[in-house]
Amino acid sequence: MASNAQAAQTTSSSLSLWFQQHRRAVLITAGVVALSAAGTLYYTQSNSQHARRAREQARDAANKAADKAKKERKQKKPKQPGEGKPDAKSADDDDDSLKLTASDIEVMDPETRSKTALTLKARGNKLYSAKQYQEAIDYYTKAIQCEEQAVFYSNRAACYTNLNQLDKVVEDCSNALRLDPQYIKALNRRATAREQLGDAENLYLSLCDFTASAILDNFSTSSTTDSVERVMKQLATQKAQDILTTREPRLPSPTFITAYLTAFRTRPPPSLPANPSQGDRTLQLAYDALDAKDFTHAFTFFNESIKQGISTSAGKAEALNMRATFKFIMSDAEGALVDLDEATTVQPDSAQSWVKKASVHMELGRPEDAMKDFDRALEIDPNNADVFYHRGQVFFITGEFDRAIAEYRRSSEVDPAFIFSHIQLAVAQYKSGSTEKALHQFRRLIEKNPESAEVYNYYGELLLDQQKFPEAVNAFDKSIELAKNNHPRNVLPMVNKALAIFQHRQDFATAESICREAVDIDPQCDVGVATLAQLLLQQNKVHDAADMFAKSAEMARTEPELVNALTYENATRAQIAFLKNYPLQADRLGLSRTA
Ligand SMILES: *[C@@H]1O[C@H](CO)[C@@H](O)[C@H](O)[C@H]1NC(C)=O
Ligand SMILES: *[C@@H]1O[C@H](CO)[C@@H](O)[C@H](O)[C@H]1NC(C)=O
Ligand SMILES: *[C@@H]1O[C@H](CO)[C@@H](O)[C@H](O)[C@H]1NC(C)=O
């Protein structure tokens, strides 16, 4: 259900801080919170599939852009007239002032010095207009020796811009800003140079400059606000790239894993053979760990049991199936496929392995193969509920809701006890526009399953999407109550409740405290952390918000989530930099107040 994503959208369009007052300025990307209903894993997994492609495309684009920038820098032509133009007044008279020595200048009285400086500057401007940048630089330099003025530095920086000496542009603009911190032209010029320098550090500083420029300028210049967005995006994409290529694969939160594992009907683990090998024993340990929801050890044991050698083919196939499952949820679809190929070779009649293979094929963008896998599973077991449910999920994510509904129905016929088929049926009905049917389905489900925390949670999401806030909060409360003693505890209903309260009454404080409680209970709940960061940001608690976004970036599973978190983190830190560098202006604009 898109309700969470939508919630985030509503959230970011009703921001209470300066982002909101100046809507174009900072945030466009809305969907921090983007969980869906019981189909979650397919969503996230197919997201990561997109993410991989996006990553590759981003890499190509970045390389291309870098090459282009390099080329341009090399054959850098003078800018279009006007763009980097100094603040000019015309200078007519030639003079010998360039020959002035330091001691000549020292003996001048202040008035003469000022006058000389202005003459030198005027001469510099004239040369600049004639595109004689090196000569213009000499005049500005001499002017600066007579008298330091922000405009002299800024004009000289314009010359360096045209000569593509970016470090010098930065240096001169910094001097100009030392003398006049609110010099917007110098801010923009330095920001542009830093953007061209292009490494993460300079991009971040460029963002700070453009942000300051936009705020000082009351967001009245669209090219500046466009620049803020552009640099922010580039920064986050670049950083995401680094993170994704270097970070170790990790298991997601126990809640997530549990949700995925429960999407398959449980089967008894293989029994221990009469003369068990070491691998057979390790396999038992793996299942014990799985029962105890100790997923890290379970994965290690499954892995080890395979290496040690399992004596039965059924046992071996199960171990491979489970190792593949862990690889899959750690986004290693290729690795998972290798294991599943072996599992179906060792034991071709394991329907579940074929169903899992279908998921992996979907993840790898091979839907035809996925459909063949499903068929294969049905040949083995024509009444396999897993097949119908997971095939329904495939249709669900491809937006073919009618076909999805048919599959969920089949799944429920074969195995009425599996609650997610019923829930997804309602969700698919809702998605296809049959709101009344969906609501009816949920009410019936609640009657039949008054103890199901999941049913209440998804029902609440639907109500929230319908903006029926008090009813939604009631449903979430009920879900929270029912899930209280679960292990691991799913805190999603709490996060949803926080969103509902925030949307309904703009009650940030209550929403924040509920969200904090959720994150305290499950520190690995990525949606909780992302939502909390948003709530903090909207209360102007920028330092806490930035830290929370950093945490959110660490936990992000998919590239879009990661880019989003990094974007917010840097935007928030750029705002913090403004508060620090421009305390007076920040005060005047009310930016430093905490809600
Ligand atoms: C921005 O707005 C403030 C007051 O709202 C005003 O004092 C200032 O001059 C404006 N700045 C620009 C560059 O328009
Ligand atoms: C901003 O982003 C860059 C790269 O994306 C990162 O290296 C840096 O730590 C961030 N800066 C701050 C102050 O958060
Ligand atoms: C699985 O076992 C192999 C050796 O067989 C080892 O290299 C690898 O690190 C193990 N992976 C995990 C996650 O334990």
XYZ file of C-alpha atoms and ligand atoms in Angstrom:
637
model
C 0.000 0.000 0.000
C 1.341 3.361 -0.848
C 0.023 4.919 2.294
C 3.347 5.285 3.955
C 4.953 6.787 0.925
C 2.039 9.090 0.640
C 2.324 9.981 4.270
C 5.884 11.003 3.750
C 4.812 13.097 0.844
C 2.221 14.866 2.905
C 4.855 15.187 5.548
C 7.357 16.909 3.384
C 4.795 19.194 1.859
C 3.770 20.451 5.258
C 7.175 21.095 6.667
C 7.292 23.622 9.398
C 10.722 24.950 8.769
C 12.360 26.992 6.152
C 12.258 24.198 3.632
C 8.572 24.783 3.562
C 8.619 28.535 3.385
C 10.884 28.250 0.434
C 9.395 25.256 -1.149
C 11.670 24.967 -4.142
C 14.735 25.120 -2.053
C 15.423 21.899 -0.546
C 13.362 18.908 -0.751
C 11.714 17.357 -3.586
C 12.309 13.717 -2.994
C 9.537 12.683 -0.725
C 9.323 9.007 -0.163
C 11.539 8.239 2.749
C 8.965 5.940 4.170
C 8.019 3.541 1.480
C 6.972 0.225 2.822
C 4.227 -1.688 1.252
C 1.903 -4.280 2.602
C 2.701 -7.922 3.076
C 4.423 -7.918 -0.293
C 7.274 -5.997 1.178
C 10.111 -8.199 0.187
C 9.292 -8.276 -3.456
C 9.106 -4.543 -3.371
C 12.403 -4.027 -1.692
C 14.049 -6.727 -3.687
C 12.817 -5.434 -6.965
C 13.811 -2.016 -5.792
C 17.287 -3.254 -5.299
C 17.134 -4.674 -8.773
C 16.238 -1.252 -10.041
C 18.818 0.105 -7.718
C 21.513 -1.928 -9.329
C 20.535 -0.684 -12.742
C 20.207 2.837 -11.443
C 23.598 2.479 -9.884
C 25.140 1.378 -13.130
C 23.447 4.146 -15.002
C 24.476 6.647 -12.372
C 28.030 5.432 -12.605
C 28.033 5.766 -16.377
C 26.459 9.176 -16.188
C 28.912 10.297 -13.531
C 31.852 9.083 -15.573
C 30.512 10.784 -18.636
C 29.937 14.001 -16.743
C 33.426 13.853 -15.284
C 34.963 13.302 -18.706
C 32.953 16.100 -20.143
C 33.919 18.438 -17.329
C 37.549 17.513 -17.798
C 37.357 18.133 -21.508
C 35.645 21.416 -20.973
C 38.160 22.462 -18.433
C 40.968 21.681 -20.855
C 39.622 23.563 -23.792
C 38.024 26.047 -21.526
C 36.883 29.000 -23.444
C 36.108 32.367 -21.998
C 32.642 32.399 -20.578
C 29.680 33.847 -22.283
C 29.846 37.565 -21.778
C 28.050 38.683 -18.699
C 28.161 35.428 -16.809
C 31.249 35.988 -14.754
C 31.304 39.672 -15.313
C 32.813 41.893 -12.651
C 30.888 44.784 -11.224
C 31.957 47.239 -13.809
C 32.202 50.936 -14.232
C 34.102 52.160 -17.184
C 37.714 53.162 -16.881
C 39.221 55.320 -19.451
C 42.592 56.526 -18.553
C 45.669 54.461 -18.936
C 48.095 54.962 -16.160
C 51.287 53.763 -14.652
C 49.681 52.589 -11.486
C 50.654 49.021 -12.220
C 54.224 50.018 -11.607
C 53.529 51.157 -8.082
C 55.706 49.387 -5.550
C 54.794 48.392 -2.044
C 56.697 51.310 -0.624
C 55.032 53.699 -3.082
C 51.714 52.547 -1.772
C 52.788 52.686 1.831
C 53.525 56.378 1.695
C 50.139 57.291 0.185
C 47.492 58.811 2.381
C 44.371 56.674 2.758
C 42.316 58.769 0.402
C 44.857 58.506 -2.414
C 45.150 54.808 -1.829
C 41.427 54.354 -2.184
C 41.340 56.427 -5.306
C 44.261 54.552 -6.814
C 42.663 51.259 -5.963
C 39.459 52.248 -7.718
C 41.377 53.348 -10.785
C 43.195 50.038 -10.861
C 39.952 48.148 -10.501
C 38.360 50.140 -13.324
C 41.280 49.284 -15.523
C 40.959 45.640 -14.542
C 37.295 45.666 -15.458
C 38.060 47.053 -18.863
C 40.621 44.359 -19.514
C 38.213 41.769 -18.259
C 35.623 42.918 -20.751
C 38.265 42.586 -23.440
C 38.851 39.041 -22.219
C 42.437 39.858 -21.254
C 42.117 38.002 -18.012
C 45.756 37.640 -17.077
C 46.294 41.369 -17.488
C 43.121 42.149 -15.577
C 44.378 39.976 -12.733
C 47.513 42.118 -12.469
C 45.399 45.234 -12.010
C 43.098 43.685 -9.440
C 46.112 42.391 -7.581
C 47.593 45.847 -7.435
C 44.239 47.264 -6.368
C 44.147 44.783 -3.515
C 47.630 45.877 -2.470
C 46.318 49.425 -2.208
C 43.145 48.541 -0.401
C 41.396 45.271 0.362
C 37.882 45.283 -0.965
C 35.561 42.363 -1.403
C 34.712 43.370 -4.944
C 38.397 43.371 -6.013
C 38.784 39.804 -4.849
C 35.521 38.773 -6.398
C 36.438 40.342 -9.739
C 39.815 38.700 -9.725
C 38.035 35.418 -8.986
C 35.960 35.983 -12.110
C 39.198 36.174 -14.101
C 40.423 32.952 -12.543
C 37.098 31.339 -13.384
C 37.713 32.140 -17.022
C 41.255 30.826 -16.813
C 39.871 27.742 -15.127
C 42.102 28.131 -12.082
C 39.505 26.848 -9.700
C 41.558 26.764 -6.515
C 42.349 30.420 -6.966
C 38.678 31.190 -7.532
C 37.900 29.567 -4.202
C 40.687 31.439 -2.453
C 39.694 34.846 -3.798
C 36.014 34.339 -3.098
C 36.865 33.281 0.450
C 38.739 36.548 0.858
C 35.821 38.492 -0.558
C 33.472 36.731 1.850
C 35.791 37.411 4.780
C 35.302 41.094 4.032
C 31.619 40.816 3.164
C 29.969 37.608 4.307
C 26.724 38.407 2.529
C 28.269 38.929 -0.873
C 25.963 36.705 -2.883
C 27.900 36.925 -6.112
C 31.068 35.711 -4.379
C 29.118 32.898 -2.738
C 27.764 31.736 -6.071
C 31.124 32.035 -7.751
C 32.844 29.980 -5.068
C 30.012 27.442 -5.101
C 30.345 27.002 -8.845
C 34.101 26.513 -8.612
C 33.696 23.985 -5.834
C 31.064 22.151 -7.795
C 33.467 21.923 -10.727
C 36.212 20.657 -8.466
C 33.736 17.869 -7.910
C 35.113 15.729 -5.080
C 32.852 14.938 -2.125
C 34.407 17.540 0.158
C 34.099 20.327 -2.409
C 30.623 19.274 -3.422
C 29.527 19.500 0.165
C 31.077 22.953 0.542
C 29.465 23.957 -2.736
C 26.135 22.895 -1.339
C 26.743 24.992 1.784
C 27.549 28.019 -0.374
C 24.557 27.634 -2.655
C 22.332 27.065 0.354
C 23.600 30.211 2.061
C 23.231 32.123 -1.174
C 19.668 30.925 -1.647
C 18.669 31.835 1.889
C 20.325 35.262 1.823
C 18.651 35.877 -1.478
C 15.243 34.902 -0.075
C 15.042 32.094 -2.616
C 14.248 34.601 -5.300
C 16.743 33.370 -7.883
C 15.739 30.133 -9.482
C 19.186 29.351 -10.841
C 20.480 29.263 -7.267
C 17.752 27.023 -5.951
C 18.241 24.795 -8.975
C 21.916 24.630 -8.090
C 21.110 23.598 -4.536
C 19.086 20.713 -5.858
C 21.609 19.736 -8.477
C 24.592 19.673 -6.143
C 22.639 17.908 -3.454
C 21.671 15.170 -5.844
C 25.151 14.723 -7.192
C 26.634 14.601 -3.723
C 24.211 11.978 -2.506
C 24.525 9.850 -5.631
C 28.294 9.918 -5.480
C 28.334 9.017 -1.814
C 25.771 6.262 -2.311
C 27.987 4.821 -4.974
C 30.956 4.710 -2.616
C 28.948 3.150 0.145
C 27.345 0.495 -2.015
C 30.593 -0.632 -3.550
C 32.480 -0.812 -0.290
C 30.095 -1.916 2.399
C 29.946 -5.496 3.585
C 26.686 -7.309 2.913
C 24.692 -7.520 6.117
C 21.569 -9.232 7.261
C 18.598 -6.901 7.524
C 16.624 -6.553 10.741
C 15.157 -9.665 12.372
C 11.664 -8.302 11.761
C 12.356 -8.137 8.085
C 13.795 -11.639 7.947
C 10.909 -13.048 9.947
C 8.445 -11.388 7.601
C 10.187 -12.951 4.636
C 10.450 -16.422 6.126
C 6.789 -16.463 7.125
C 5.872 -15.842 3.508
C 6.624 -19.543 2.931
C 4.687 -22.362 4.578
C 6.740 -23.977 7.295
C 7.919 -27.517 6.780
C 9.486 -29.877 9.285
C 13.286 -29.743 9.190
C 15.021 -32.879 7.843
C 15.421 -35.490 10.540
C 18.813 -36.552 11.811
C 19.986 -39.760 10.078
C 21.025 -42.807 12.117
C 24.757 -42.208 11.852
C 24.897 -38.447 11.550
C 27.917 -36.780 10.023
C 29.289 -33.566 11.437
C 27.501 -31.681 8.674
C 24.200 -33.324 9.662
C 24.676 -32.143 13.243
C 25.589 -28.647 12.166
C 22.433 -28.560 10.081
C 20.414 -29.321 13.226
C 22.149 -26.436 14.977
C 21.167 -24.213 12.081
C 17.501 -25.076 12.554
C 17.775 -24.518 16.314
C 19.204 -21.063 15.661
C 16.417 -20.392 13.175
C 13.834 -21.340 15.811
C 15.492 -18.988 18.269
C 15.395 -16.258 15.594
C 19.154 -16.033 15.850
C 19.582 -15.430 12.155
C 23.258 -14.599 12.116
C 24.169 -17.975 13.573
C 21.586 -19.777 11.504
C 23.192 -18.480 8.336
C 26.674 -19.429 9.502
C 25.549 -22.941 10.474
C 23.753 -23.565 7.196
C 26.860 -22.455 5.405
C 29.143 -24.631 7.502
C 26.968 -27.711 7.288
C 27.281 -27.614 3.511
C 31.044 -27.384 3.697
C 31.253 -30.196 6.260
C 29.111 -32.470 4.111
C 25.523 -33.568 4.638
C 24.801 -37.267 4.264
C 21.270 -37.153 2.849
C 20.242 -35.467 -0.363
C 17.094 -34.100 1.284
C 19.222 -32.516 4.014
C 21.663 -31.110 1.522
C 18.894 -29.610 -0.592
C 17.345 -27.990 2.487
C 20.646 -26.505 3.563
C 21.235 -25.104 0.087
C 17.691 -23.763 -0.023
C 18.193 -21.948 3.272
C 21.621 -20.597 2.422
C 20.139 -19.281 -0.810
C 17.368 -17.635 1.188
C 19.876 -15.764 3.323
C 21.924 -14.748 0.318
C 18.781 -13.503 -1.355
C 17.721 -11.280 1.518
C 21.232 -9.905 1.614
C 20.761 -8.846 -2.012
C 23.066 -11.498 -3.442
C 20.618 -12.842 -5.999
C 23.290 -14.388 -8.205
C 24.730 -16.323 -5.265
C 21.254 -17.445 -4.296
C 20.583 -18.733 -7.784
C 23.725 -20.879 -7.742
C 22.593 -22.542 -4.505
C 19.041 -23.035 -5.722
C 20.221 -24.571 -8.966
C 22.188 -27.047 -6.930
C 19.281 -27.636 -4.532
C 16.913 -28.440 -7.402
C 19.520 -30.713 -8.938
C 20.088 -32.632 -5.709
C 16.376 -32.814 -5.016
C 14.296 -31.884 -8.070
C 10.971 -32.467 -6.311
C 11.281 -29.687 -3.735
C 8.504 -27.347 -4.816
C 9.641 -24.660 -2.405
C 13.080 -24.456 -3.962
C 11.431 -23.806 -7.323
C 9.255 -21.084 -5.824
C 12.282 -19.425 -4.300
C 14.056 -19.695 -7.601
C 11.160 -17.831 -9.146
C 11.688 -14.969 -6.664
C 15.343 -14.869 -7.557
C 14.569 -14.818 -11.275
C 12.163 -11.930 -10.701
C 14.837 -10.122 -8.784
C 17.231 -10.667 -11.663
C 14.681 -9.252 -14.068
C 13.783 -12.575 -15.742
C 10.015 -12.906 -15.380
C 9.674 -15.653 -18.016
C 12.090 -17.848 -16.111
C 10.172 -17.068 -12.942
C 6.903 -18.236 -14.522
C 8.568 -21.458 -15.668
C 9.789 -22.059 -12.124
C 6.258 -21.641 -10.812
C 4.968 -24.111 -13.401
C 7.637 -26.558 -12.410
C 6.610 -26.268 -8.756
C 2.976 -26.874 -9.689
C 3.917 -29.993 -11.626
C 5.437 -31.327 -8.436
C 2.583 -30.178 -6.223
C -0.549 -28.858 -7.954
C -1.911 -27.599 -4.638
C 1.106 -25.704 -3.442
C -0.142 -22.572 -1.720
C 3.291 -20.943 -1.871
C 3.155 -20.957 -5.651
C -0.164 -19.121 -5.759
C 0.789 -16.600 -3.122
C 4.167 -15.752 -4.630
C 2.845 -15.686 -8.150
C 0.238 -13.270 -6.812
C 3.042 -11.130 -5.452
C 4.647 -11.022 -8.880
C 1.417 -9.817 -10.458
C 0.953 -7.383 -7.580
C 4.259 -5.657 -8.156
C 3.717 -5.559 -11.896
C 0.381 -3.860 -11.255
C -1.795 -6.692 -12.615
C -4.123 -6.617 -9.652
C -6.912 -8.776 -11.075
C -4.527 -11.606 -11.760
C -2.937 -11.074 -8.358
C -6.361 -11.298 -6.719
C -7.087 -14.583 -8.492
C -3.800 -16.032 -7.247
C -4.412 -14.909 -3.656
C -7.829 -16.534 -3.791
C -6.332 -19.802 -4.944
C -3.731 -19.604 -2.204
C -6.429 -19.041 0.431
C -8.505 -21.934 -0.888
C -5.604 -24.313 -0.583
C -4.406 -22.964 2.744
C -6.955 -20.726 4.491
C -4.737 -20.365 7.558
C -2.112 -18.278 5.800
C -3.104 -14.756 6.760
C -1.010 -12.846 4.230
C -2.951 -14.191 1.260
C -6.090 -12.685 2.776
C -4.412 -9.402 3.584
C -2.827 -9.072 0.175
C -6.162 -9.828 -1.436
C -7.651 -6.811 0.329
C -4.655 -4.665 -0.516
C -4.831 -5.649 -4.187
C -8.550 -4.857 -4.233
C -7.796 -1.467 -2.762
C -5.021 -0.833 -5.253
C -7.290 -1.699 -8.140
C -9.804 0.883 -6.967
C -12.321 -1.296 -5.131
C -12.157 0.526 -1.828
C -15.472 -0.765 -0.519
C -14.595 -4.364 -1.298
C -11.231 -3.940 0.381
C -12.760 -2.446 3.520
C -15.314 -5.226 3.609
C -12.603 -7.850 3.224
C -10.662 -6.307 6.105
C -13.702 -6.247 8.394
C -14.360 -9.883 7.658
C -10.737 -10.702 8.304
C -10.822 -8.925 11.631
C -13.908 -10.869 12.645
C -12.219 -14.137 11.808
C -8.783 -13.190 13.119
C -9.327 -10.881 16.070
C -5.861 -11.690 17.358
C -3.869 -10.807 14.235
C -1.630 -7.793 14.665
C -0.918 -7.825 10.932
C -4.532 -7.541 9.889
C -5.044 -4.492 12.093
C -1.855 -2.877 10.877
C -2.703 -3.137 7.190
C -6.277 -2.170 7.835
C -4.895 0.905 9.608
C -2.734 1.722 6.623
C -5.738 1.619 4.369
C -7.663 3.909 6.715
C -4.708 6.245 6.912
C -4.552 6.365 3.153
C -8.217 7.302 3.231
C -7.363 10.029 5.765
C -9.645 8.458 8.330
C -7.268 9.392 11.077
C -9.001 8.459 14.332
C -10.046 5.090 12.902
C -6.528 4.494 11.638
C -5.055 5.299 15.038
C -7.486 2.868 16.648
C -6.430 0.125 14.277
C -2.748 0.787 14.912
C -3.350 0.822 18.677
C -5.036 -2.523 18.436
C -2.164 -3.879 16.348
C 0.410 -2.547 18.804
C -1.428 -4.160 21.687
C -1.621 -7.519 19.930
C 2.040 -7.502 18.898
C 3.280 -6.577 22.347
C 4.691 -9.966 23.235
C 5.918 -11.014 19.830
C 9.545 -11.759 19.252
C 11.024 -10.128 17.292
C 8.491 -7.410 17.725
C 7.234 -5.661 14.622
C 7.153 -1.955 15.446
C 5.719 -0.872 12.118
C 2.250 -0.192 13.594
C 3.899 2.247 16.019
C 5.627 4.088 13.218
C 2.343 4.176 11.334
C 0.565 5.543 14.376
C 3.154 8.286 14.680
C 2.540 9.224 11.046
C -1.206 9.203 11.527
C -0.993 11.489 14.540
C 1.379 13.805 12.791
C -0.812 14.012 9.705
C -3.981 14.451 11.632
C -3.019 17.085 14.131
C 0.484 18.209 13.155
C 1.381 17.028 16.615
C 5.109 16.623 16.150
C 5.973 16.038 19.781
C 3.638 13.081 20.248
C 4.577 11.629 16.875
C 8.249 11.937 17.752
C 7.883 10.233 21.095
C 5.941 7.297 19.623
C 8.494 6.936 16.900
C 11.333 7.035 19.410
C 9.698 4.295 21.395
C 9.479 2.184 18.232
C 13.147 2.714 17.467
C 14.106 1.951 21.080
C 12.307 -1.372 20.827
C 13.746 -2.235 17.406
C 16.834 -0.136 16.686
C 17.090 -1.839 13.319
C 13.709 -0.683 12.096
C 14.798 1.344 9.091
C 11.400 2.888 8.464
C 11.252 4.014 12.088
C 14.632 5.684 11.898
C 13.808 7.418 8.610
C 10.493 8.685 9.953
C 12.048 9.884 13.182
C 14.665 11.818 11.240
C 11.908 13.549 9.276
C 9.973 14.422 12.399
C 13.092 15.918 13.976
C 13.891 17.929 10.882
C 10.415 19.340 10.798
C 10.819 20.590 14.314
C 14.060 22.336 13.415
C 15.998 19.939 15.622
C 18.647 19.949 12.952
C 21.526 18.358 14.813
C 19.509 15.367 15.949
C 17.924 15.141 12.527
C 21.287 15.060 10.745
C 22.518 12.289 13.029
C 19.337 10.337 12.495
C 19.630 10.684 8.720
C 23.180 9.394 8.951
C 21.869 6.393 10.846
C 19.156 5.958 8.280
C 21.769 5.963 5.513
C 23.693 3.234 7.322
C 20.600 1.065 7.449
C 19.267 1.741 3.988
C 18.728 -1.454 2.043
C 18.217 -0.070 -1.415
C 19.901 2.608 -3.448
C 16.887 4.945 -3.552
C 16.584 4.763 0.229
C 20.269 5.440 0.585
C 20.322 8.396 -1.788
C 17.327 9.824 -0.027
C 18.879 9.563 3.425
C 22.163 11.060 2.240
C 20.376 13.901 0.498
C 18.544 14.843 3.651
C 21.653 14.446 5.735
C 23.680 16.840 3.628
C 20.819 19.290 3.228
C 20.416 19.351 6.971
C 24.114 19.794 7.553
C 24.217 22.627 5.026
C 21.465 24.274 7.007
C 23.449 23.792 10.198
C 26.438 25.411 8.501
C 24.280 28.396 7.639
C 23.081 28.746 11.234
C 26.694 28.767 12.333
C 28.083 31.103 9.684
C 25.183 33.530 9.557
C 23.710 33.591 13.046
C 22.221 37.063 12.669
C 20.489 36.345 9.400
C 19.324 33.010 10.707
C 17.826 34.714 13.723
C 16.120 37.326 11.648
C 14.592 34.687 9.425
C 13.560 32.621 12.420
C 15.650 29.659 11.317
C 17.400 29.128 14.584
C 14.226 28.631 16.542
C 13.398 25.130 17.517
C 9.769 24.291 17.216
C 15.203 39.239 1.951
O 14.180 39.543 2.858
C 14.581 40.360 3.945
C 13.431 40.559 4.886
O 12.420 39.648 4.676
C 15.086 41.688 3.444
O 15.535 42.456 4.520
C 16.223 41.453 2.473
O 16.628 42.649 1.904
C 15.812 40.500 1.365
N 16.987 40.182 0.593
C 16.992 40.134 -0.730
C 18.288 39.832 -1.367
O 16.004 40.309 -1.399
C 27.895 15.288 2.925
O 28.040 14.313 1.941
C 29.365 13.924 1.694
C 29.379 13.061 0.509
O 28.116 12.675 0.158
C 29.910 13.228 2.896
O 31.220 12.754 2.655
C 29.934 14.195 4.008
O 30.293 13.543 5.183
C 28.619 14.887 4.192
N 28.942 16.052 4.920
C 28.442 16.277 6.078
C 28.968 17.417 6.851
O 27.562 15.577 6.479
C 30.549 -19.674 4.091
O 31.574 -20.608 3.993
C 32.667 -20.245 3.174
C 33.657 -21.387 3.142
O 32.982 -22.555 2.815
C 33.314 -18.998 3.732
O 34.340 -18.561 2.879
C 32.275 -17.913 3.859
O 32.847 -16.766 4.467
C 31.106 -18.390 4.671
N 30.086 -17.362 4.711
C 29.457 -17.041 5.824
C 28.504 -15.914 5.708
O 29.625 -17.580 6.871
